[in-house]
Short mmCIF file of C-alpha atoms and ligand atoms in Angstrom, two decimals:
data_model
loop_
_atom_site.label_atom_id
_atom_site.label_comp_id
_atom_site.label_asym_id
_atom_site.label_seq_id
_atom_site.Cartn_x
_atom_site.Cartn_y
_atom_site.Cartn_z
CA MET A 44 117.76 139.01 39.70
CA ASN A 45 114.59 140.54 41.24
CA LYS A 46 114.21 141.62 44.87
CA ILE A 47 113.22 139.60 47.30
CA PRO A 48 110.33 140.96 48.82
CA VAL A 49 109.51 141.00 52.50
CA SER A 50 105.92 139.77 52.41
CA GLY A 51 102.80 138.74 50.40
CA PRO A 52 100.13 136.68 49.68
CA TRP A 53 99.11 133.32 48.02
CA ILE A 54 96.24 133.50 45.29
CA THR A 55 95.14 130.90 43.36
CA GLN A 56 92.31 130.37 40.86
CA LYS A 57 89.94 129.97 43.61
CA GLU A 58 90.12 133.53 44.64
CA ILE A 59 90.22 134.83 41.31
CA ASP A 60 86.94 132.70 40.56
CA TYR A 61 85.33 133.77 43.41
CA VAL A 62 86.49 137.52 43.23
CA ALA A 63 85.08 137.55 39.50
CA ASP A 64 81.76 135.74 40.82
CA ALA A 65 81.13 138.56 43.25
CA ALA A 66 81.88 140.95 40.68
CA ALA A 67 79.60 139.76 38.48
CA ASN A 68 76.68 138.40 40.90
CA ALA A 69 77.09 139.95 44.54
CA TRP A 70 74.35 143.00 43.70
CA TYR A 71 70.43 143.32 44.48
CA GLU A 72 69.15 140.29 46.38
CA ASN A 73 72.74 138.97 46.55
CA ALA A 74 74.88 142.21 47.88
CA ASN A 75 75.66 140.37 51.02
CA MET A 76 76.04 136.75 49.86
CA TYR A 77 79.95 136.68 49.99
CA HIS A 78 80.06 138.73 53.49
CA GLU A 79 77.86 136.73 54.91
CA ARG A 80 79.56 133.26 53.68
CA PHE A 81 82.90 134.99 54.95
CA GLU A 82 81.69 135.79 58.28
CA LYS A 83 80.47 132.34 58.83
CA ALA A 84 83.73 130.62 57.41
CA PHE A 85 85.73 132.64 59.92
CA ALA A 86 83.89 132.32 62.75
CA GLU A 87 83.60 128.63 62.55
CA TYR A 88 87.76 128.55 61.56
CA LEU A 89 87.86 130.20 65.25
CA ASP A 90 84.91 128.66 66.88
CA VAL A 91 83.38 132.22 67.81
CA LYS A 92 80.01 132.92 67.81
CA TYR A 93 80.13 136.28 65.57
CA ALA A 94 82.24 137.71 62.69
CA VAL A 95 81.88 141.01 61.45
CA THR A 96 83.66 142.10 58.08
CA LEU A 97 85.46 145.52 58.28
CA PRO A 98 87.75 147.43 56.12
CA SER A 99 90.52 147.29 58.37
CA CYS A 100 91.83 145.89 61.57
CA THR A 101 92.41 149.57 62.49
CA SER A 102 88.66 149.89 62.39
CA ALA A 103 88.25 146.62 64.10
CA ILE A 104 90.11 148.05 67.50
CA HIS A 105 88.01 151.13 66.91
CA LEU A 106 84.72 149.76 67.04
CA SER A 107 85.85 147.47 69.74
CA LEU A 108 86.74 150.47 72.10
CA LEU A 109 83.62 152.40 71.32
CA ALA A 110 81.17 149.25 71.68
CA LEU A 111 83.01 148.53 75.11
CA GLY A 112 82.17 152.32 76.20
CA VAL A 113 86.21 153.35 76.12
CA GLY A 114 86.23 156.76 75.93
CA ILE A 115 87.53 160.28 77.26
CA GLY A 116 89.00 159.87 80.95
CA ASP A 117 89.83 156.26 80.26
CA GLU A 118 92.97 154.64 80.14
CA VAL A 119 93.87 151.38 77.77
CA ILE A 120 96.99 149.30 78.06
CA VAL A 121 98.42 148.28 75.37
CA SER A 122 101.53 146.44 74.00
CA ASP A 123 104.59 148.82 73.68
CA VAL A 124 106.27 146.92 70.73
CA THR A 125 103.77 146.35 68.08
CA TRP A 126 102.22 148.43 65.01
CA ILE A 127 100.83 151.86 65.49
CA ALA A 128 97.25 150.50 64.32
CA SER A 129 97.02 148.73 67.86
CA ALA A 130 97.14 151.92 69.79
CA ALA A 131 96.05 154.68 67.34
CA PRO A 132 92.17 154.15 68.18
CA ILE A 133 92.77 154.59 71.78
CA ILE A 134 93.36 158.32 70.60
CA TYR A 135 90.73 158.28 68.07
CA VAL A 136 88.13 157.63 71.48
CA GLY A 137 90.08 160.14 73.39
CA ALA A 138 91.51 157.79 76.01
CA THR A 139 94.89 157.40 77.12
CA PRO A 140 97.45 154.75 76.03
CA VAL A 141 99.67 153.02 78.34
CA PHE A 142 102.81 150.97 77.34
CA ALA A 143 103.00 147.41 78.68
CA ASP A 144 106.43 145.75 78.49
CA MET A 145 107.41 142.55 76.34
CA ASP A 146 108.36 138.99 77.28
CA LYS A 147 112.10 138.25 76.24
CA ARG A 148 111.23 135.30 74.02
CA THR A 149 107.09 135.41 73.02
CA TRP A 150 107.79 138.92 72.26
CA CYS A 151 104.09 139.90 73.55
CA MET A 152 102.90 141.50 76.80
CA THR A 153 103.53 140.05 79.80
CA ALA A 154 101.18 139.58 82.62
CA GLU A 155 103.48 141.33 85.30
CA SER A 156 103.71 144.64 82.67
CA PHE A 157 100.10 144.40 82.26
CA GLU A 158 99.46 144.43 86.13
CA ALA A 159 101.68 147.05 86.94
CA CYS A 160 100.17 149.22 84.73
CA ILE A 161 96.98 148.85 86.14
CA THR A 162 95.10 152.13 87.84
CA PRO A 163 91.63 153.09 88.65
CA ARG A 164 91.00 154.57 85.04
CA THR A 165 92.17 151.41 83.25
CA LYS A 166 89.24 150.57 80.90
CA ALA A 167 90.61 148.03 78.69
CA VAL A 168 94.01 146.12 77.62
CA ILE A 169 95.13 145.27 74.13
CA PRO A 170 97.42 142.60 74.07
CA VAL A 171 99.21 141.74 70.84
CA ASP A 172 99.82 138.44 69.26
CA LEU A 173 103.06 139.55 67.61
CA TYR A 174 104.41 138.16 64.88
CA GLY A 175 102.29 135.05 65.46
CA GLY A 176 103.14 134.94 69.13
CA MET A 177 101.19 134.25 71.85
CA PRO A 178 101.24 135.87 75.64
CA ASP A 179 100.62 134.23 78.70
CA TRP A 180 96.74 134.35 78.06
CA ASN A 181 95.63 132.36 81.23
CA ARG A 182 97.44 134.88 83.38
CA ILE A 183 96.41 137.83 81.21
CA LEU A 184 92.71 136.82 81.31
CA GLU A 185 92.89 136.23 85.04
CA ILE A 186 93.96 139.79 86.05
CA ALA A 187 91.68 141.60 83.88
CA GLY A 188 88.99 139.54 85.08
CA ARG A 189 90.12 140.37 88.65
CA HIS A 190 90.16 143.93 87.61
CA ASN A 191 87.27 143.97 85.54
CA ILE A 192 89.09 145.16 82.64
CA ALA A 193 87.95 144.60 79.13
CA VAL A 194 90.26 142.59 76.82
CA ILE A 195 90.52 143.54 72.93
CA GLU A 196 92.60 140.77 71.32
CA ASP A 197 94.88 142.28 68.56
CA ALA A 198 95.13 139.17 66.53
CA ALA A 199 96.19 141.10 63.33
CA GLU A 200 99.46 138.95 62.67
CA ALA A 201 98.22 135.57 64.09
CA LEU A 202 95.69 134.05 62.25
CA GLY A 203 95.98 130.35 62.61
CA SER A 204 98.26 130.26 65.80
CA GLU A 205 97.04 128.51 69.10
CA TYR A 206 97.43 128.46 72.71
CA LYS A 207 96.49 125.39 74.54
CA GLY A 208 94.13 124.45 71.57
CA LYS A 209 92.41 127.81 71.33
CA LYS A 210 93.05 129.67 68.14
CA ALA A 211 94.19 133.22 68.67
CA GLY A 212 91.50 136.02 68.37
CA ALA A 213 89.23 133.75 70.51
CA PHE A 214 90.54 135.21 73.66
CA GLY A 215 89.44 138.55 74.38
CA ASP A 216 86.03 140.40 74.76
CA THR A 217 86.62 140.99 71.02
CA GLY A 218 89.55 139.68 69.04
CA THR A 219 90.57 142.04 66.00
CA PHE A 220 91.81 140.59 62.63
CA SER A 221 93.86 142.47 59.44
CA PHE A 222 93.56 141.26 55.49
CA HIS A 223 96.17 143.67 54.47
CA GLY A 224 98.27 142.43 51.66
CA SER A 225 101.27 141.65 53.95
CA LYS A 226 99.06 139.47 56.11
CA THR A 227 98.66 135.65 56.32
CA MET A 228 95.54 135.92 54.48
CA THR A 229 94.18 138.84 52.61
CA THR A 230 91.35 140.50 50.98
CA GLY A 231 93.63 143.61 49.82
CA GLU A 232 92.57 145.94 52.33
CA GLY A 233 89.94 144.40 55.07
CA GLY A 234 89.60 143.41 58.75
CA MET A 235 87.66 141.19 61.16
CA LEU A 236 85.83 141.61 64.77
CA VAL A 237 85.12 138.76 66.56
CA THR A 238 83.29 138.22 69.89
CA ASP A 239 81.25 135.73 71.47
CA LYS A 240 79.07 138.52 72.97
CA LYS A 241 75.84 139.23 71.38
CA ALA A 242 75.49 142.94 72.95
CA LEU A 243 78.98 143.75 72.07
CA PHE A 244 78.40 142.26 68.17
CA ASP A 245 74.94 144.08 67.96
CA ARG A 246 76.78 147.46 68.83
CA VAL A 247 79.72 146.70 66.68
CA LEU A 248 77.20 146.44 63.74
CA PHE A 249 75.27 149.66 64.56
CA LEU A 250 78.32 151.61 64.65
CA ARG A 251 79.58 150.35 61.58
CA ASP A 252 76.78 151.49 59.61
CA HIS A 253 76.33 155.31 60.32
CA GLY A 254 74.23 154.11 63.54
CA ARG A 255 71.28 152.49 62.05
CA LYS A 256 69.31 150.08 63.74
CA PRO A 257 69.53 146.67 61.70
CA GLY A 258 66.28 146.79 59.13
CA ASP A 259 66.34 150.38 59.17
CA ILE A 260 64.29 151.02 55.84
CA MET A 261 63.87 154.50 56.36
CA PHE A 262 67.28 155.83 56.58
CA CYS A 263 66.21 157.51 60.21
CA ASN A 264 69.80 156.87 61.78
CA ASP A 265 69.76 156.86 65.84
CA GLU A 266 73.12 158.16 66.30
CA VAL A 267 76.28 159.44 64.34
CA GLY A 268 78.12 156.15 63.39
CA TYR A 269 80.92 155.27 61.36
CA LYS A 270 81.08 153.62 57.51
CA TYR A 271 83.18 150.89 58.07
CA LYS A 272 82.19 148.38 55.52
CA MET A 273 83.83 145.87 53.25
CA SER A 274 82.79 145.47 49.86
CA SER A 275 81.49 141.99 48.05
CA MET A 276 84.95 141.40 46.09
CA GLN A 277 86.83 141.72 49.28
CA ALA A 278 84.63 139.14 51.00
CA ALA A 279 84.27 136.60 48.05
CA LEU A 280 88.74 136.87 48.23
CA GLY A 281 88.24 136.73 51.95
CA LEU A 282 85.94 133.63 51.60
CA ALA A 283 88.50 131.81 49.29
CA GLN A 284 91.47 132.78 51.86
CA ILE A 285 89.84 131.05 54.55
CA GLU A 286 88.57 128.35 52.98
CA ARG A 287 92.88 127.54 52.40
CA ALA A 288 93.46 128.85 55.63
CA ASP A 289 95.46 125.43 56.88
CA LYS A 290 97.44 125.57 53.75
CA LEU A 291 98.28 129.16 54.39
CA VAL A 292 99.56 128.73 57.76
CA ASP A 293 101.17 125.56 56.91
CA ARG A 294 103.02 127.17 54.18
CA LYS A 295 103.97 129.97 56.98
CA ARG A 296 105.35 127.55 59.22
CA LYS A 297 107.44 125.68 56.43
CA ILE A 298 109.14 128.87 55.52
CA PHE A 299 109.66 129.23 59.35
CA ASP A 300 111.07 125.67 59.48
CA TRP A 301 113.78 126.31 56.58
CA TYR A 302 115.14 129.31 58.34
CA GLU A 303 115.16 127.53 61.83
CA LYS A 304 117.23 125.02 59.63
CA GLU A 305 119.87 127.41 58.39
CA LEU A 306 119.85 129.65 61.58
CA GLY A 307 118.45 127.76 64.60
CA GLY A 308 121.51 126.46 65.67
CA LEU A 309 123.50 129.92 65.28
CA ASN A 310 125.12 131.28 68.42
CA GLY A 311 123.65 135.00 68.95
CA ILE A 312 120.73 134.66 66.47
CA THR A 313 117.43 134.06 68.33
CA LEU A 314 114.16 133.45 66.06
CA ASN A 315 110.39 133.57 66.83
CA TYR A 316 109.43 131.40 69.88
CA GLU A 317 106.78 128.18 70.25
CA PRO A 318 106.75 127.05 73.74
CA GLU A 319 105.08 123.89 74.68
CA GLY A 320 101.19 124.26 74.47
CA ILE A 321 101.69 126.87 71.32
CA LYS A 322 101.38 126.96 67.62
CA ASN A 323 102.94 129.93 66.04
CA SER A 324 101.87 130.59 62.51
CA TYR A 325 105.06 132.55 62.12
CA TRP A 326 103.71 135.56 59.99
CA MET A 327 106.81 137.44 60.12
CA VAL A 328 110.12 135.22 60.54
CA SER A 329 111.78 137.64 62.88
CA ALA A 330 115.83 137.35 64.14
CA ILE A 331 116.96 138.81 66.92
CA LEU A 332 120.81 139.73 67.13
CA ASP A 333 122.99 139.21 69.93
CA PRO A 334 124.57 142.91 70.41
CA LYS A 335 128.02 141.24 70.27
CA PHE A 336 127.71 141.45 66.46
CA GLY A 337 127.63 145.10 66.90
CA ILE A 338 125.29 145.57 64.23
CA LYS A 339 121.54 146.96 64.74
CA LYS A 340 118.41 146.86 62.52
CA GLY A 341 118.86 150.02 60.86
CA ALA A 342 122.37 149.36 59.34
CA LEU A 343 121.22 145.58 59.15
CA PHE A 344 118.45 146.16 57.04
CA HIS A 345 120.19 148.56 54.66
CA LYS A 346 122.68 145.82 54.14
CA MET A 347 120.25 143.38 53.26
CA ASN A 348 118.47 145.76 50.75
CA ALA A 349 121.76 146.04 49.09
CA GLN A 350 122.34 142.52 48.68
CA GLY A 351 118.36 142.33 47.25
CA ILE A 352 116.61 141.66 49.85
CA SER A 353 113.70 143.53 51.31
CA CYS A 354 113.59 143.30 55.39
CA ARG A 355 111.76 145.02 57.85
CA PRO A 356 112.86 146.61 61.34
CA PHE A 357 111.60 144.99 63.85
CA PHE A 358 108.55 147.31 65.43
CA SER A 359 110.01 149.98 67.52
CA PRO A 360 108.49 150.66 70.87
CA LEU A 361 105.60 153.11 70.38
CA SER A 362 106.82 155.06 73.10
CA ALA A 363 110.02 155.51 71.15
CA ILE A 364 108.31 157.04 67.94
CA PRO A 365 107.70 160.75 67.26
CA ALA A 366 103.79 160.41 67.03
CA PHE A 367 103.81 159.61 71.29
CA ASN A 368 107.06 161.61 71.96
CA GLU A 369 104.92 163.87 74.14
CA ALA A 370 102.74 161.61 75.97
CA LYS A 371 103.51 161.66 79.60
CA GLU A 372 102.82 157.79 79.74
CA ALA A 373 105.33 156.94 76.72
CA ARG A 374 108.45 158.91 78.99
CA LYS A 375 107.37 156.55 81.94
CA ALA A 376 107.37 153.43 79.59
CA ARG A 377 110.81 154.65 78.31
CA GLU A 378 112.21 154.02 81.74
CA LYS A 379 110.17 150.80 83.08
CA ASN A 380 110.04 148.60 79.71
CA ILE A 381 113.31 146.89 79.44
CA ASN A 382 112.86 144.35 77.41
CA SER A 383 111.44 146.11 74.63
CA TYR A 384 114.28 148.67 74.56
CA LYS A 385 116.70 145.89 74.74
CA ILE A 386 115.18 143.81 72.20
CA SER A 387 113.91 145.82 69.27
CA PRO A 388 116.78 147.97 68.29
CA TYR A 389 118.49 144.14 67.35
CA GLY A 390 115.54 142.76 65.49
CA LEU A 391 114.79 142.32 62.04
CA ASN A 392 111.81 140.75 59.97
CA LEU A 393 113.21 138.37 56.97
CA PRO A 394 111.37 138.01 53.91
CA CYS A 395 108.40 135.57 54.57
CA GLY A 396 106.20 136.01 51.86
CA MET A 397 103.98 133.03 50.60
CA ASN A 398 106.48 133.05 47.46
CA MET A 399 109.39 131.87 49.72
CA ASP A 400 111.21 128.87 48.26
CA GLU A 401 113.98 127.14 50.36
CA LYS A 402 116.64 128.35 48.06
CA LYS A 403 115.87 131.81 48.79
CA VAL A 404 115.83 131.32 52.02
CA ARG A 405 119.48 129.89 52.03
CA TYR A 406 120.50 133.12 50.38
CA VAL A 407 118.86 135.29 52.53
CA CYS A 408 120.52 133.39 55.89
CA LYS A 409 124.12 133.41 54.00
CA VAL A 410 123.70 137.28 53.63
CA LEU A 411 122.63 137.73 57.09
CA ARG A 412 125.55 135.54 58.40
CA GLU A 413 127.67 137.66 56.44
CA SER A 414 126.41 140.86 57.57
CA CYS A 415 127.04 139.60 61.19
CA LYS A 416 130.39 139.10 60.83
CA LYS A 417 132.06 141.82 59.00
CA ASN A 418 131.39 144.75 61.99
C1 PLP B 137 98.61 145.02 60.58
C2 PLP B 137 98.41 145.27 61.55
C3 PLP B 137 97.22 146.03 62.34
C4 PLP B 137 96.60 146.95 61.65
O1 PLP B 137 95.92 146.19 60.28
P1 PLP B 137 95.29 147.16 59.04
O2 PLP B 137 93.83 146.46 58.83
O3 PLP B 137 96.20 147.74 58.33
O4 PLP B 137 94.43 148.23 59.98
C5 PLP B 137 96.96 146.10 63.55
N1 PLP B 137 97.74 145.63 64.67
C6 PLP B 137 98.66 145.17 64.15
C7 PLP B 137 99.63 144.01 65.11
C8 PLP B 137 99.06 144.67 62.68
O5 PLP B 137 99.97 143.89 62.22
#
């Protein structure tokens, strides 16, 4: 039996046709046609004004910080438990990351922890919609507004999630998305920055094209910027995927339903949370095991692997990984981020690629249940 992969996309003939068309025709006067269509469709899907295609979500967060004027001497509050890409751009711009704790059920930054991290040097906050879950956006935005802190929403894992009827990615000054092959929709590698603010949009366009003013035909750069662009073939793939976004999200939710049916009623296994007023797009089905089972994510990961099942460990707190070992703020976070340190060691992401079916889910759950027993 082939190994069950942890994640992967859903590609149909529509994607293949669009990419082939881009390869054949998106040149000369049509060089940007797929970018324009993809950005327009994406902005409409989110109900925001502007969307900019980029090579990754990492670059989207980087450009967000630059466009917001975050730099040396500034502090940026970020979720402690997330992928390193949420925080690495804070280092790129010379600012200091400050790690905030997560909520026990949503696994996203809590309003209390965010507020407790604020100092006079805080310039921005990066809440992450972890695994498709949503933080308490109303309270986070209220606190950010009161302290004049810019908000960058890392929605890389939450395409199609909603909070009180509004789509993930639409809450911050900017919202950022990833189209890496493991994400709910993909362009191979790619990302998007969205915003409602014209000034931010203009600054991002300028910075991602080597500091050229729009319409600069003399190759006369005003500033040293970046080269953060997506190719037409990727934009074509993205267009096909966003046109199918509802199907992709429905599929993720279906996969979660199968897991919920198998594991939901079990004592000691907690899955992703979807409280009243939230739609969770369940990028990664994640199981948190009660410590009573006596098995942590590393050992569980290897047991599942040995049975032909690829999993991923729940993200570790950034303040716990070697990359941030020396940071003063990481030391503080290790003491105060109680939920992050309590939950992360017992979490596992279960296979939830778009090619999962109910039979495979049942097998994964059977192995998971057995792995919990024998310790
Ligand atoms: C995947 C991911 C990113 C990074 O996306 P790239 O496109 O690989 O740069 C950022 N933040 C989170 C939370 C992610 O899961």
